[in-house]
């Protein structure tokens, strides 16, 4: 848990968020012990910005890992309560994380809320809807 927090915090500090000034860090623990981080990266064309959760998940898959290789994920921001992932990220997390994976939402005070992807996005749109 400490290592996951450290990586999420490191990623939080890597945030490129000159427009919102709202930094977010995410980290993902893999079965082989690797921890991959991701941060939010904004753009002057605001809609092209990418959230920390998606940066981290896309990095994991880009490294060649699959859904089953993932154990847990952490998301961190400087919020009064554990950060609440946006709707777009909930959709992506629902598809790319295993159902059993713990999603640990946290903040700089280390308040923590642990949820599963199904709780974050009940009745999600999935490949079975296509
Ligand atoms: N952001 C995230 O990185 N994750 C979320 O779940 C919520 C929002 C980012 C997007 C944008 O760069 C900034 O936070 C403010 O919305």
Short mmCIF file of N, CA, C and O and ligand atoms in Angstrom, two decimals:
data_model
loop_
_atom_site.label_atom_id
_atom_site.label_comp_id
_atom_site.label_asym_id
_atom_site.label_seq_id
_atom_site.Cartn_x
_atom_site.Cartn_y
_atom_site.Cartn_z
N UNK A 1 0.83 -1.21 0.00
CA UNK A 1 0.00 0.00 0.00
C UNK A 1 0.87 1.26 0.00
O UNK A 1 0.57 2.22 -0.71
N UNK A 2 1.96 1.22 0.79
CA UNK A 2 2.84 2.39 0.85
C UNK A 2 3.49 2.67 -0.50
O UNK A 2 3.61 3.81 -0.93
N UNK A 3 3.91 1.59 -1.18
CA UNK A 3 4.59 1.76 -2.48
C UNK A 3 3.60 2.28 -3.53
O UNK A 3 3.96 3.08 -4.39
N UNK A 4 2.37 1.79 -3.44
CA UNK A 4 1.34 2.25 -4.37
C UNK A 4 1.07 3.73 -4.14
O UNK A 4 0.90 4.51 -5.09
N UNK A 5 1.04 4.13 -2.87
CA UNK A 5 0.81 5.54 -2.53
C UNK A 5 1.98 6.41 -3.03
O UNK A 5 1.77 7.48 -3.59
N UNK A 6 3.20 5.91 -2.80
CA UNK A 6 4.39 6.66 -3.24
C UNK A 6 4.37 6.93 -4.74
O UNK A 6 4.69 8.02 -5.19
N UNK A 7 3.97 5.90 -5.50
CA UNK A 7 3.95 6.06 -6.97
C UNK A 7 2.83 7.00 -7.39
O UNK A 7 3.02 7.84 -8.29
N UNK A 8 1.69 6.91 -6.72
CA UNK A 8 0.57 7.81 -7.05
C UNK A 8 0.98 9.26 -6.73
O UNK A 8 0.68 10.18 -7.50
N UNK A 9 1.69 9.44 -5.63
CA UNK A 9 2.13 10.79 -5.23
C UNK A 9 3.18 11.32 -6.20
O UNK A 9 3.16 12.49 -6.60
N UNK A 10 4.10 10.45 -6.59
CA UNK A 10 5.12 10.84 -7.57
C UNK A 10 4.44 11.27 -8.88
O UNK A 10 4.77 12.32 -9.45
N UNK A 11 3.47 10.48 -9.32
CA UNK A 11 2.74 10.80 -10.56
C UNK A 11 1.96 12.09 -10.41
O UNK A 11 1.89 12.90 -11.34
N UNK A 12 1.36 12.31 -9.23
CA UNK A 12 0.64 13.55 -8.93
C UNK A 12 1.58 14.75 -9.17
O UNK A 12 1.19 15.76 -9.76
N UNK A 13 2.84 14.61 -8.74
CA UNK A 13 3.80 15.71 -8.92
C UNK A 13 4.24 15.87 -10.37
O UNK A 13 4.81 16.90 -10.73
N UNK A 14 4.00 14.84 -11.19
CA UNK A 14 4.35 14.94 -12.61
C UNK A 14 3.23 15.56 -13.44
O UNK A 14 3.39 15.72 -14.66
N UNK A 15 2.12 15.86 -12.81
CA UNK A 15 0.95 16.37 -13.54
C UNK A 15 1.29 17.56 -14.43
O UNK A 15 2.00 18.48 -14.01
N UNK A 16 0.75 17.53 -15.65
CA UNK A 16 0.83 18.69 -16.54
C UNK A 16 -0.58 19.28 -16.58
O UNK A 16 -1.43 18.81 -17.37
N UNK A 17 -0.86 20.22 -15.68
CA UNK A 17 -2.22 20.76 -15.58
C UNK A 17 -2.20 22.29 -15.44
O UNK A 17 -2.68 22.84 -14.45
N UNK A 18 -1.63 22.98 -16.47
CA UNK A 18 -1.50 24.44 -16.39
C UNK A 18 -2.85 25.16 -16.50
O UNK A 18 -2.92 26.35 -16.21
N UNK A 19 -3.90 24.46 -16.92
CA UNK A 19 -5.20 25.12 -17.14
C UNK A 19 -6.10 24.96 -15.92
O UNK A 19 -6.66 25.93 -15.42
N UNK A 20 -6.22 23.75 -15.42
CA UNK A 20 -7.09 23.53 -14.25
C UNK A 20 -6.32 23.69 -12.94
O UNK A 20 -6.93 23.91 -11.90
N UNK A 21 -5.03 23.53 -12.98
CA UNK A 21 -4.20 23.51 -11.76
C UNK A 21 -4.70 22.44 -10.79
O UNK A 21 -4.59 22.59 -9.58
N UNK A 22 -5.29 21.39 -11.33
CA UNK A 22 -5.78 20.29 -10.50
C UNK A 22 -4.98 19.04 -10.88
O UNK A 22 -5.18 18.45 -11.93
N UNK A 23 -4.03 18.71 -10.02
CA UNK A 23 -3.15 17.56 -10.31
C UNK A 23 -3.78 16.26 -9.80
O UNK A 23 -4.43 16.24 -8.75
N UNK A 24 -3.61 15.21 -10.58
CA UNK A 24 -4.09 13.88 -10.19
C UNK A 24 -2.98 12.87 -10.48
O UNK A 24 -2.28 12.98 -11.50
N UNK A 25 -2.81 11.94 -9.57
CA UNK A 25 -1.84 10.86 -9.77
C UNK A 25 -2.54 9.52 -9.65
O UNK A 25 -3.46 9.38 -8.84
N UNK A 26 -2.11 8.56 -10.44
CA UNK A 26 -2.67 7.21 -10.34
C UNK A 26 -1.52 6.22 -10.35
O UNK A 26 -0.44 6.50 -10.89
N UNK A 27 -1.76 5.06 -9.74
CA UNK A 27 -0.75 4.01 -9.77
C UNK A 27 -1.46 2.67 -9.84
O UNK A 27 -2.58 2.51 -9.32
N UNK A 28 -0.81 1.72 -10.48
CA UNK A 28 -1.41 0.39 -10.69
C UNK A 28 -0.41 -0.68 -10.28
O UNK A 28 0.75 -0.67 -10.74
N UNK A 29 -0.86 -1.57 -9.40
CA UNK A 29 0.00 -2.68 -8.94
C UNK A 29 -0.29 -3.92 -9.78
O UNK A 29 -1.45 -4.34 -9.92
N UNK A 30 0.78 -4.51 -10.31
CA UNK A 30 0.66 -5.71 -11.15
C UNK A 30 1.10 -6.95 -10.38
O UNK A 30 1.83 -6.85 -9.39
N UNK A 31 0.64 -8.11 -10.87
CA UNK A 31 0.94 -9.36 -10.16
C UNK A 31 2.43 -9.62 -10.02
O UNK A 31 2.88 -10.24 -9.07
N UNK A 32 3.23 -9.14 -10.98
CA UNK A 32 4.68 -9.39 -10.91
C UNK A 32 5.39 -8.38 -9.99
O UNK A 32 6.61 -8.36 -9.92
N UNK A 33 4.62 -7.53 -9.32
CA UNK A 33 5.20 -6.58 -8.37
C UNK A 33 5.48 -5.20 -8.95
O UNK A 33 5.77 -4.25 -8.22
N UNK A 34 5.40 -5.11 -10.27
CA UNK A 34 5.63 -3.80 -10.92
C UNK A 34 4.52 -2.83 -10.55
O UNK A 34 3.35 -3.23 -10.43
N UNK A 35 4.88 -1.58 -10.35
CA UNK A 35 3.87 -0.52 -10.13
C UNK A 35 4.05 0.52 -11.23
O UNK A 35 5.16 1.05 -11.43
N UNK A 36 2.97 0.77 -11.95
CA UNK A 36 3.00 1.72 -13.06
C UNK A 36 2.20 2.97 -12.67
O UNK A 36 1.11 2.85 -12.11
N UNK A 37 2.76 4.14 -12.95
CA UNK A 37 2.08 5.39 -12.61
C UNK A 37 1.51 6.09 -13.83
O UNK A 37 1.85 5.77 -14.98
N UNK A 38 0.62 7.05 -13.57
CA UNK A 38 0.07 7.87 -14.63
C UNK A 38 -0.43 9.18 -14.04
O UNK A 38 -0.80 9.23 -12.87
N UNK A 39 -0.41 10.23 -14.85
CA UNK A 39 -0.88 11.52 -14.36
C UNK A 39 -1.79 12.18 -15.38
O UNK A 39 -1.88 11.72 -16.53
N UNK A 40 -2.45 13.26 -14.97
CA UNK A 40 -3.30 13.97 -15.94
C UNK A 40 -2.44 14.91 -16.78
O UNK A 40 -1.54 15.59 -16.27
N UNK A 41 -2.72 14.91 -18.07
CA UNK A 41 -1.95 15.70 -19.03
C UNK A 41 -2.94 16.53 -19.84
O UNK A 41 -3.76 15.97 -20.58
N UNK A 42 -2.87 17.85 -19.63
CA UNK A 42 -3.84 18.74 -20.27
C UNK A 42 -3.30 19.31 -21.58
O UNK A 42 -2.13 19.09 -21.94
N UNK A 43 -4.18 20.03 -22.27
CA UNK A 43 -3.82 20.61 -23.55
C UNK A 43 -4.55 21.93 -23.73
O UNK A 43 -5.68 22.07 -23.23
N UNK A 44 -3.94 22.87 -24.47
CA UNK A 44 -4.59 24.16 -24.74
C UNK A 44 -5.92 23.93 -25.45
O UNK A 44 -6.85 24.72 -25.30
N UNK A 45 -6.03 22.86 -26.20
CA UNK A 45 -7.32 22.41 -26.73
C UNK A 45 -7.89 21.48 -25.67
O UNK A 45 -7.63 20.27 -25.65
N UNK A 46 -8.62 22.06 -24.71
CA UNK A 46 -8.96 21.40 -23.45
C UNK A 46 -9.46 19.96 -23.58
O UNK A 46 -9.13 19.10 -22.78
N UNK A 47 -10.28 19.73 -24.61
CA UNK A 47 -10.91 18.41 -24.75
C UNK A 47 -9.91 17.29 -25.02
O UNK A 47 -10.26 16.12 -24.93
N UNK A 48 -8.69 17.65 -25.35
CA UNK A 48 -7.67 16.62 -25.64
C UNK A 48 -6.94 16.18 -24.38
O UNK A 48 -6.07 15.32 -24.44
N UNK A 49 -7.31 16.76 -23.25
CA UNK A 49 -6.64 16.40 -21.99
C UNK A 49 -6.92 14.95 -21.62
O UNK A 49 -7.97 14.41 -21.95
N UNK A 50 -5.97 14.34 -20.92
CA UNK A 50 -6.14 12.94 -20.50
C UNK A 50 -6.03 12.85 -18.98
O UNK A 50 -5.13 13.44 -18.39
N UNK A 51 -6.95 12.11 -18.38
CA UNK A 51 -6.95 11.95 -16.93
C UNK A 51 -5.86 10.99 -16.47
O UNK A 51 -5.39 10.14 -17.25
N UNK A 52 -5.52 11.09 -15.20
CA UNK A 52 -4.47 10.25 -14.62
C UNK A 52 -4.82 8.76 -14.70
O UNK A 52 -3.95 7.93 -14.99
N UNK A 53 -6.06 8.44 -14.43
CA UNK A 53 -6.48 7.03 -14.43
C UNK A 53 -6.25 6.40 -15.80
O UNK A 53 -5.75 5.29 -15.91
N UNK A 54 -6.68 7.15 -16.84
CA UNK A 54 -6.52 6.60 -18.19
C UNK A 54 -5.05 6.57 -18.60
O UNK A 54 -4.60 5.64 -19.25
N UNK A 55 -4.28 7.59 -18.19
CA UNK A 55 -2.84 7.56 -18.50
C UNK A 55 -2.20 6.31 -17.91
O UNK A 55 -1.42 5.62 -18.58
N UNK A 56 -2.54 6.00 -16.66
CA UNK A 56 -1.93 4.84 -15.99
C UNK A 56 -2.38 3.53 -16.64
O UNK A 56 -1.55 2.64 -16.91
N UNK A 57 -3.68 3.42 -16.90
CA UNK A 57 -4.18 2.17 -17.50
C UNK A 57 -3.63 1.96 -18.91
O UNK A 57 -3.25 0.84 -19.27
N UNK A 58 -3.57 3.03 -19.68
CA UNK A 58 -3.05 2.89 -21.05
C UNK A 58 -1.56 2.56 -21.01
O UNK A 58 -1.05 1.82 -21.87
N UNK A 59 -0.85 3.08 -20.02
CA UNK A 59 0.58 2.75 -19.90
C UNK A 59 0.76 1.26 -19.60
O UNK A 59 1.63 0.60 -20.18
N UNK A 60 -0.09 0.74 -18.69
CA UNK A 60 0.00 -0.69 -18.33
C UNK A 60 -0.22 -1.56 -19.57
O UNK A 60 0.57 -2.47 -19.86
N UNK A 61 -1.26 -1.27 -20.32
CA UNK A 61 -1.54 -2.07 -21.52
C UNK A 61 -0.46 -1.84 -22.58
O UNK A 61 -0.09 -2.78 -23.30
N UNK A 62 0.06 -0.63 -22.66
CA UNK A 62 1.10 -0.35 -23.66
C UNK A 62 2.38 -1.11 -23.36
O UNK A 62 3.16 -1.42 -24.26
N UNK A 63 2.58 -1.42 -22.07
CA UNK A 63 3.77 -2.20 -21.68
C UNK A 63 3.57 -3.69 -21.96
O UNK A 63 4.49 -4.49 -21.76
N UNK A 64 2.39 -4.07 -22.38
CA UNK A 64 2.13 -5.48 -22.75
C UNK A 64 1.37 -6.26 -21.69
O UNK A 64 1.13 -7.45 -21.87
N UNK A 65 1.01 -5.62 -20.59
CA UNK A 65 0.23 -6.31 -19.55
C UNK A 65 -1.23 -6.41 -19.98
O UNK A 65 -1.71 -5.61 -20.80
N UNK A 66 -1.93 -7.40 -19.39
CA UNK A 66 -3.35 -7.60 -19.69
C UNK A 66 -4.15 -7.41 -18.40
O UNK A 66 -3.60 -7.33 -17.31
N UNK A 67 -5.47 -7.41 -18.58
CA UNK A 67 -6.39 -7.20 -17.45
C UNK A 67 -6.05 -8.10 -16.25
O UNK A 67 -6.00 -7.65 -15.11
N UNK A 68 -5.81 -9.38 -16.54
CA UNK A 68 -5.55 -10.35 -15.47
C UNK A 68 -4.26 -10.11 -14.70
O UNK A 68 -4.06 -10.69 -13.64
N UNK A 69 -3.37 -9.31 -15.27
CA UNK A 69 -2.09 -9.02 -14.59
C UNK A 69 -2.25 -7.95 -13.51
O UNK A 69 -1.31 -7.70 -12.75
N UNK A 70 -3.43 -7.32 -13.47
CA UNK A 70 -3.61 -6.18 -12.57
C UNK A 70 -4.20 -6.61 -11.24
O UNK A 70 -5.18 -7.36 -11.19
N UNK A 71 -3.59 -6.13 -10.15
CA UNK A 71 -4.11 -6.44 -8.81
C UNK A 71 -4.94 -5.30 -8.23
O UNK A 71 -6.03 -5.51 -7.71
N UNK A 72 -4.43 -4.08 -8.31
CA UNK A 72 -5.16 -2.96 -7.71
C UNK A 72 -4.69 -1.64 -8.34
O UNK A 72 -3.65 -1.59 -9.00
N UNK A 73 -5.50 -0.62 -8.07
CA UNK A 73 -5.21 0.70 -8.64
C UNK A 73 -5.46 1.75 -7.57
O UNK A 73 -6.38 1.60 -6.76
N UNK A 74 -4.66 2.80 -7.57
CA UNK A 74 -4.86 3.90 -6.62
C UNK A 74 -4.99 5.22 -7.40
O UNK A 74 -4.32 5.41 -8.42
N UNK A 75 -5.86 6.10 -6.92
CA UNK A 75 -6.02 7.43 -7.53
C UNK A 75 -5.91 8.47 -6.41
O UNK A 75 -6.54 8.31 -5.35
N UNK A 76 -5.14 9.51 -6.65
CA UNK A 76 -4.84 10.50 -5.61
C UNK A 76 -4.97 11.93 -6.16
O UNK A 76 -4.53 12.22 -7.27
N UNK A 77 -5.60 12.79 -5.37
CA UNK A 77 -5.64 14.23 -5.70
C UNK A 77 -5.68 15.01 -4.40
O UNK A 77 -5.91 14.44 -3.32
N UNK A 78 -5.50 16.31 -4.51
CA UNK A 78 -5.53 17.15 -3.31
C UNK A 78 -6.98 17.58 -3.04
O UNK A 78 -7.36 18.74 -3.27
N UNK A 79 -7.77 16.64 -2.59
CA UNK A 79 -9.20 16.83 -2.37
C UNK A 79 -9.51 16.64 -0.88
O UNK A 79 -8.78 15.91 -0.19
N UNK A 80 -10.58 17.25 -0.39
CA UNK A 80 -10.90 17.10 1.03
C UNK A 80 -11.24 15.66 1.40
O UNK A 80 -10.94 15.21 2.51
N UNK A 81 -11.90 14.97 0.46
CA UNK A 81 -12.24 13.55 0.65
C UNK A 81 -11.47 12.75 -0.41
O UNK A 81 -10.95 13.34 -1.36
N UNK A 82 -11.42 11.43 -0.31
CA UNK A 82 -10.77 10.65 -1.37
C UNK A 82 -11.32 11.06 -2.74
O UNK A 82 -12.53 11.23 -2.89
N UNK A 83 -10.44 11.22 -3.71
CA UNK A 83 -10.84 11.74 -5.02
C UNK A 83 -11.91 10.86 -5.70
O UNK A 83 -11.89 9.63 -5.56
N UNK A 84 -12.80 11.50 -6.43
CA UNK A 84 -13.86 10.78 -7.14
C UNK A 84 -13.54 10.76 -8.63
O UNK A 84 -13.53 11.81 -9.27
N UNK A 85 -13.26 9.60 -9.21
CA UNK A 85 -12.91 9.54 -10.63
C UNK A 85 -14.04 10.03 -11.53
O UNK A 85 -15.22 9.82 -11.22
N UNK A 86 -13.69 10.66 -12.64
CA UNK A 86 -14.71 11.19 -13.55
C UNK A 86 -15.42 10.04 -14.28
O UNK A 86 -14.97 8.90 -14.28
N UNK A 87 -16.52 10.38 -14.89
CA UNK A 87 -17.35 9.37 -15.57
C UNK A 87 -16.62 8.65 -16.68
O UNK A 87 -16.74 7.42 -16.83
N UNK A 88 -15.85 9.39 -17.48
CA UNK A 88 -15.13 8.76 -18.60
C UNK A 88 -14.14 7.73 -18.06
O UNK A 88 -14.01 6.62 -18.61
N UNK A 89 -13.44 8.08 -16.98
CA UNK A 89 -12.47 7.14 -16.41
C UNK A 89 -13.17 5.92 -15.81
O UNK A 89 -12.65 4.81 -15.89
N UNK A 90 -14.33 6.13 -15.22
CA UNK A 90 -15.08 4.98 -14.66
C UNK A 90 -15.40 3.98 -15.76
O UNK A 90 -15.30 2.77 -15.57
N UNK A 91 -15.78 4.49 -16.93
CA UNK A 91 -16.09 3.60 -18.06
C UNK A 91 -14.83 2.82 -18.48
O UNK A 91 -14.88 1.62 -18.70
N UNK A 92 -13.71 3.52 -18.58
CA UNK A 92 -12.47 2.87 -19.01
C UNK A 92 -11.97 1.90 -17.93
O UNK A 92 -11.52 0.78 -18.24
N UNK A 93 -12.07 2.30 -16.68
CA UNK A 93 -11.65 1.42 -15.58
C UNK A 93 -12.50 0.15 -15.57
O UNK A 93 -12.00 -0.95 -15.33
N UNK A 94 -13.80 0.30 -15.82
CA UNK A 94 -14.71 -0.84 -15.81
C UNK A 94 -14.29 -1.88 -16.84
O UNK A 94 -14.35 -3.08 -16.60
N UNK A 95 -13.82 -1.40 -17.99
CA UNK A 95 -13.44 -2.34 -19.06
C UNK A 95 -12.02 -2.89 -18.89
O UNK A 95 -11.77 -4.06 -19.18
N UNK A 96 -11.11 -2.07 -18.40
CA UNK A 96 -9.69 -2.48 -18.41
C UNK A 96 -9.18 -3.07 -17.09
O UNK A 96 -8.12 -3.67 -17.05
N UNK A 97 -9.96 -2.90 -16.01
CA UNK A 97 -9.56 -3.50 -14.72
C UNK A 97 -10.34 -4.79 -14.50
O UNK A 97 -11.52 -4.88 -14.87
N UNK A 98 -9.73 -5.77 -13.83
CA UNK A 98 -10.52 -6.96 -13.46
C UNK A 98 -11.59 -6.59 -12.42
O UNK A 98 -11.38 -5.67 -11.63
N UNK A 99 -12.69 -7.32 -12.44
CA UNK A 99 -13.80 -7.05 -11.50
C UNK A 99 -13.34 -7.06 -10.05
O UNK A 99 -13.82 -6.31 -9.22
N UNK A 100 -12.39 -7.99 -9.76
CA UNK A 100 -11.95 -8.19 -8.37
C UNK A 100 -10.96 -7.12 -7.90
O UNK A 100 -10.66 -7.04 -6.71
N UNK A 101 -10.44 -6.31 -8.80
CA UNK A 101 -9.37 -5.37 -8.43
C UNK A 101 -9.88 -4.31 -7.45
O UNK A 101 -10.97 -3.75 -7.62
N UNK A 102 -9.09 -4.06 -6.42
CA UNK A 102 -9.40 -2.95 -5.51
C UNK A 102 -9.01 -1.64 -6.17
O UNK A 102 -7.92 -1.52 -6.73
N UNK A 103 -9.90 -0.66 -6.07
CA UNK A 103 -9.59 0.69 -6.53
C UNK A 103 -9.54 1.55 -5.28
O UNK A 103 -10.55 1.72 -4.58
N UNK A 104 -8.35 2.05 -4.97
CA UNK A 104 -8.16 2.80 -3.74
C UNK A 104 -8.14 4.29 -4.07
O UNK A 104 -7.23 4.76 -4.77
N UNK A 105 -9.15 4.99 -3.59
CA UNK A 105 -9.26 6.43 -3.83
C UNK A 105 -8.68 7.13 -2.61
O UNK A 105 -9.01 6.77 -1.47
N UNK A 106 -7.83 8.13 -2.84
CA UNK A 106 -7.17 8.75 -1.70
C UNK A 106 -6.91 10.24 -1.94
O UNK A 106 -7.31 10.80 -2.97
N UNK A 107 -6.27 10.86 -0.97
CA UNK A 107 -5.92 12.29 -1.08
C UNK A 107 -4.59 12.53 -0.35
O UNK A 107 -3.95 11.57 0.10
N UNK A 108 -4.23 13.79 -0.20
CA UNK A 108 -2.92 14.08 0.41
C UNK A 108 -2.90 13.83 1.91
O UNK A 108 -1.84 13.77 2.53
N UNK A 109 -4.11 13.69 2.51
CA UNK A 109 -4.17 13.37 3.94
C UNK A 109 -4.18 11.85 4.16
O UNK A 109 -4.30 11.39 5.30
N UNK A 110 -4.13 11.11 3.08
CA UNK A 110 -4.17 9.64 3.10
C UNK A 110 -5.51 9.09 3.57
O UNK A 110 -5.58 7.96 4.07
N UNK A 111 -6.59 9.89 3.47
CA UNK A 111 -7.93 9.31 3.65
C UNK A 111 -8.09 8.30 2.52
O UNK A 111 -7.63 8.55 1.39
N UNK A 112 -8.74 7.18 2.79
CA UNK A 112 -8.87 6.16 1.75
C UNK A 112 -10.28 5.60 1.68
O UNK A 112 -10.93 5.40 2.71
N UNK A 113 -10.71 5.37 0.43
CA UNK A 113 -11.98 4.70 0.18
C UNK A 113 -11.68 3.62 -0.85
O UNK A 113 -11.08 3.90 -1.88
N UNK A 114 -12.05 2.37 -0.53
CA UNK A 114 -11.73 1.27 -1.45
C UNK A 114 -13.02 0.77 -2.10
O UNK A 114 -13.99 0.44 -1.40
N UNK A 115 -13.02 0.75 -3.42
CA UNK A 115 -14.21 0.34 -4.18
C UNK A 115 -13.81 -0.60 -5.32
O UNK A 115 -12.62 -0.78 -5.60
N UNK A 116 -14.82 -1.18 -5.96
CA UNK A 116 -14.61 -2.01 -7.16
C UNK A 116 -15.19 -1.24 -8.37
O UNK A 116 -16.05 -0.37 -8.20
N UNK A 117 -14.75 -1.63 -9.55
CA UNK A 117 -15.20 -0.92 -10.76
C UNK A 117 -16.73 -0.95 -10.90
O UNK A 117 -17.34 0.02 -11.33
N UNK A 118 -17.36 -2.07 -10.49
CA UNK A 118 -18.82 -2.18 -10.58
C UNK A 118 -19.55 -1.21 -9.68
O UNK A 118 -20.67 -0.81 -9.97
N UNK A 119 -18.92 -0.86 -8.56
CA UNK A 119 -19.53 0.12 -7.65
C UNK A 119 -19.40 1.53 -8.23
O UNK A 119 -20.27 2.37 -8.04
N UNK A 120 -18.27 1.77 -8.90
CA UNK A 120 -18.05 3.10 -9.48
C UNK A 120 -18.97 3.33 -10.67
O UNK A 120 -19.37 4.46 -10.95
N UNK A 121 -19.27 2.25 -11.38
CA UNK A 121 -20.11 2.40 -12.58
C UNK A 121 -21.06 1.21 -12.72
O UNK A 121 -20.83 0.31 -13.53
N UNK A 122 -22.15 1.23 -11.95
CA UNK A 122 -23.14 0.18 -12.11
C UNK A 122 -23.82 0.29 -13.48
O UNK A 122 -23.91 1.39 -14.02
N UNK A 123 -24.25 -0.81 -14.02
CA UNK A 123 -24.97 -0.83 -15.30
C UNK A 123 -24.12 -0.20 -16.42
O UNK A 123 -24.58 0.58 -17.23
N UNK A 124 -22.83 -0.55 -16.41
CA UNK A 124 -21.89 0.02 -17.38
C UNK A 124 -22.21 -0.45 -18.79
O UNK A 124 -22.77 -1.54 -18.99
N UNK A 125 -21.82 0.32 -19.75
CA UNK A 125 -21.87 -0.10 -21.16
C UNK A 125 -20.68 -1.02 -21.39
O UNK A 125 -19.55 -0.67 -21.07
N UNK A 126 -20.94 -2.22 -21.94
CA UNK A 126 -19.85 -3.20 -22.13
C UNK A 126 -19.90 -3.78 -23.54
O UNK A 126 -20.85 -3.49 -24.30
N UNK A 127 -18.94 -4.64 -23.85
CA UNK A 127 -18.90 -5.26 -25.18
C UNK A 127 -20.17 -6.08 -25.46
O UNK A 127 -20.56 -6.25 -26.59
N UNK A 128 -20.83 -6.54 -24.40
CA UNK A 128 -22.06 -7.34 -24.59
C UNK A 128 -23.23 -6.45 -25.05
O UNK A 128 -24.26 -6.96 -25.47
N UNK A 129 -23.07 -5.15 -24.94
CA UNK A 129 -24.12 -4.23 -25.42
C UNK A 129 -23.96 -3.94 -26.92
O UNK A 129 -24.86 -3.35 -27.52
N UNK A 130 -22.83 -4.32 -27.48
CA UNK A 130 -22.58 -3.98 -28.89
C UNK A 130 -23.38 -4.86 -29.83
O UNK A 130 -23.61 -6.03 -29.54
N1 LIG B 1 -8.92 14.55 -13.76
C1 LIG B 1 -8.29 13.35 -13.63
O1 LIG B 1 -7.12 13.21 -13.96
N2 LIG B 1 -9.00 12.32 -13.14
C2 LIG B 1 -10.30 12.41 -12.73
O2 LIG B 1 -10.91 11.38 -12.43
C3 LIG B 1 -10.95 13.72 -12.62
C4 LIG B 1 -10.31 14.79 -13.43
C5 LIG B 1 -8.16 15.67 -14.32
C6 LIG B 1 -8.64 16.15 -15.65
C7 LIG B 1 -8.17 17.57 -15.66
O3 LIG B 1 -6.80 17.59 -16.07
C8 LIG B 1 -8.23 17.98 -14.19
O4 LIG B 1 -8.27 16.78 -13.44
C9 LIG B 1 -9.43 18.84 -13.84
O5 LIG B 1 -10.61 18.27 -14.29
#
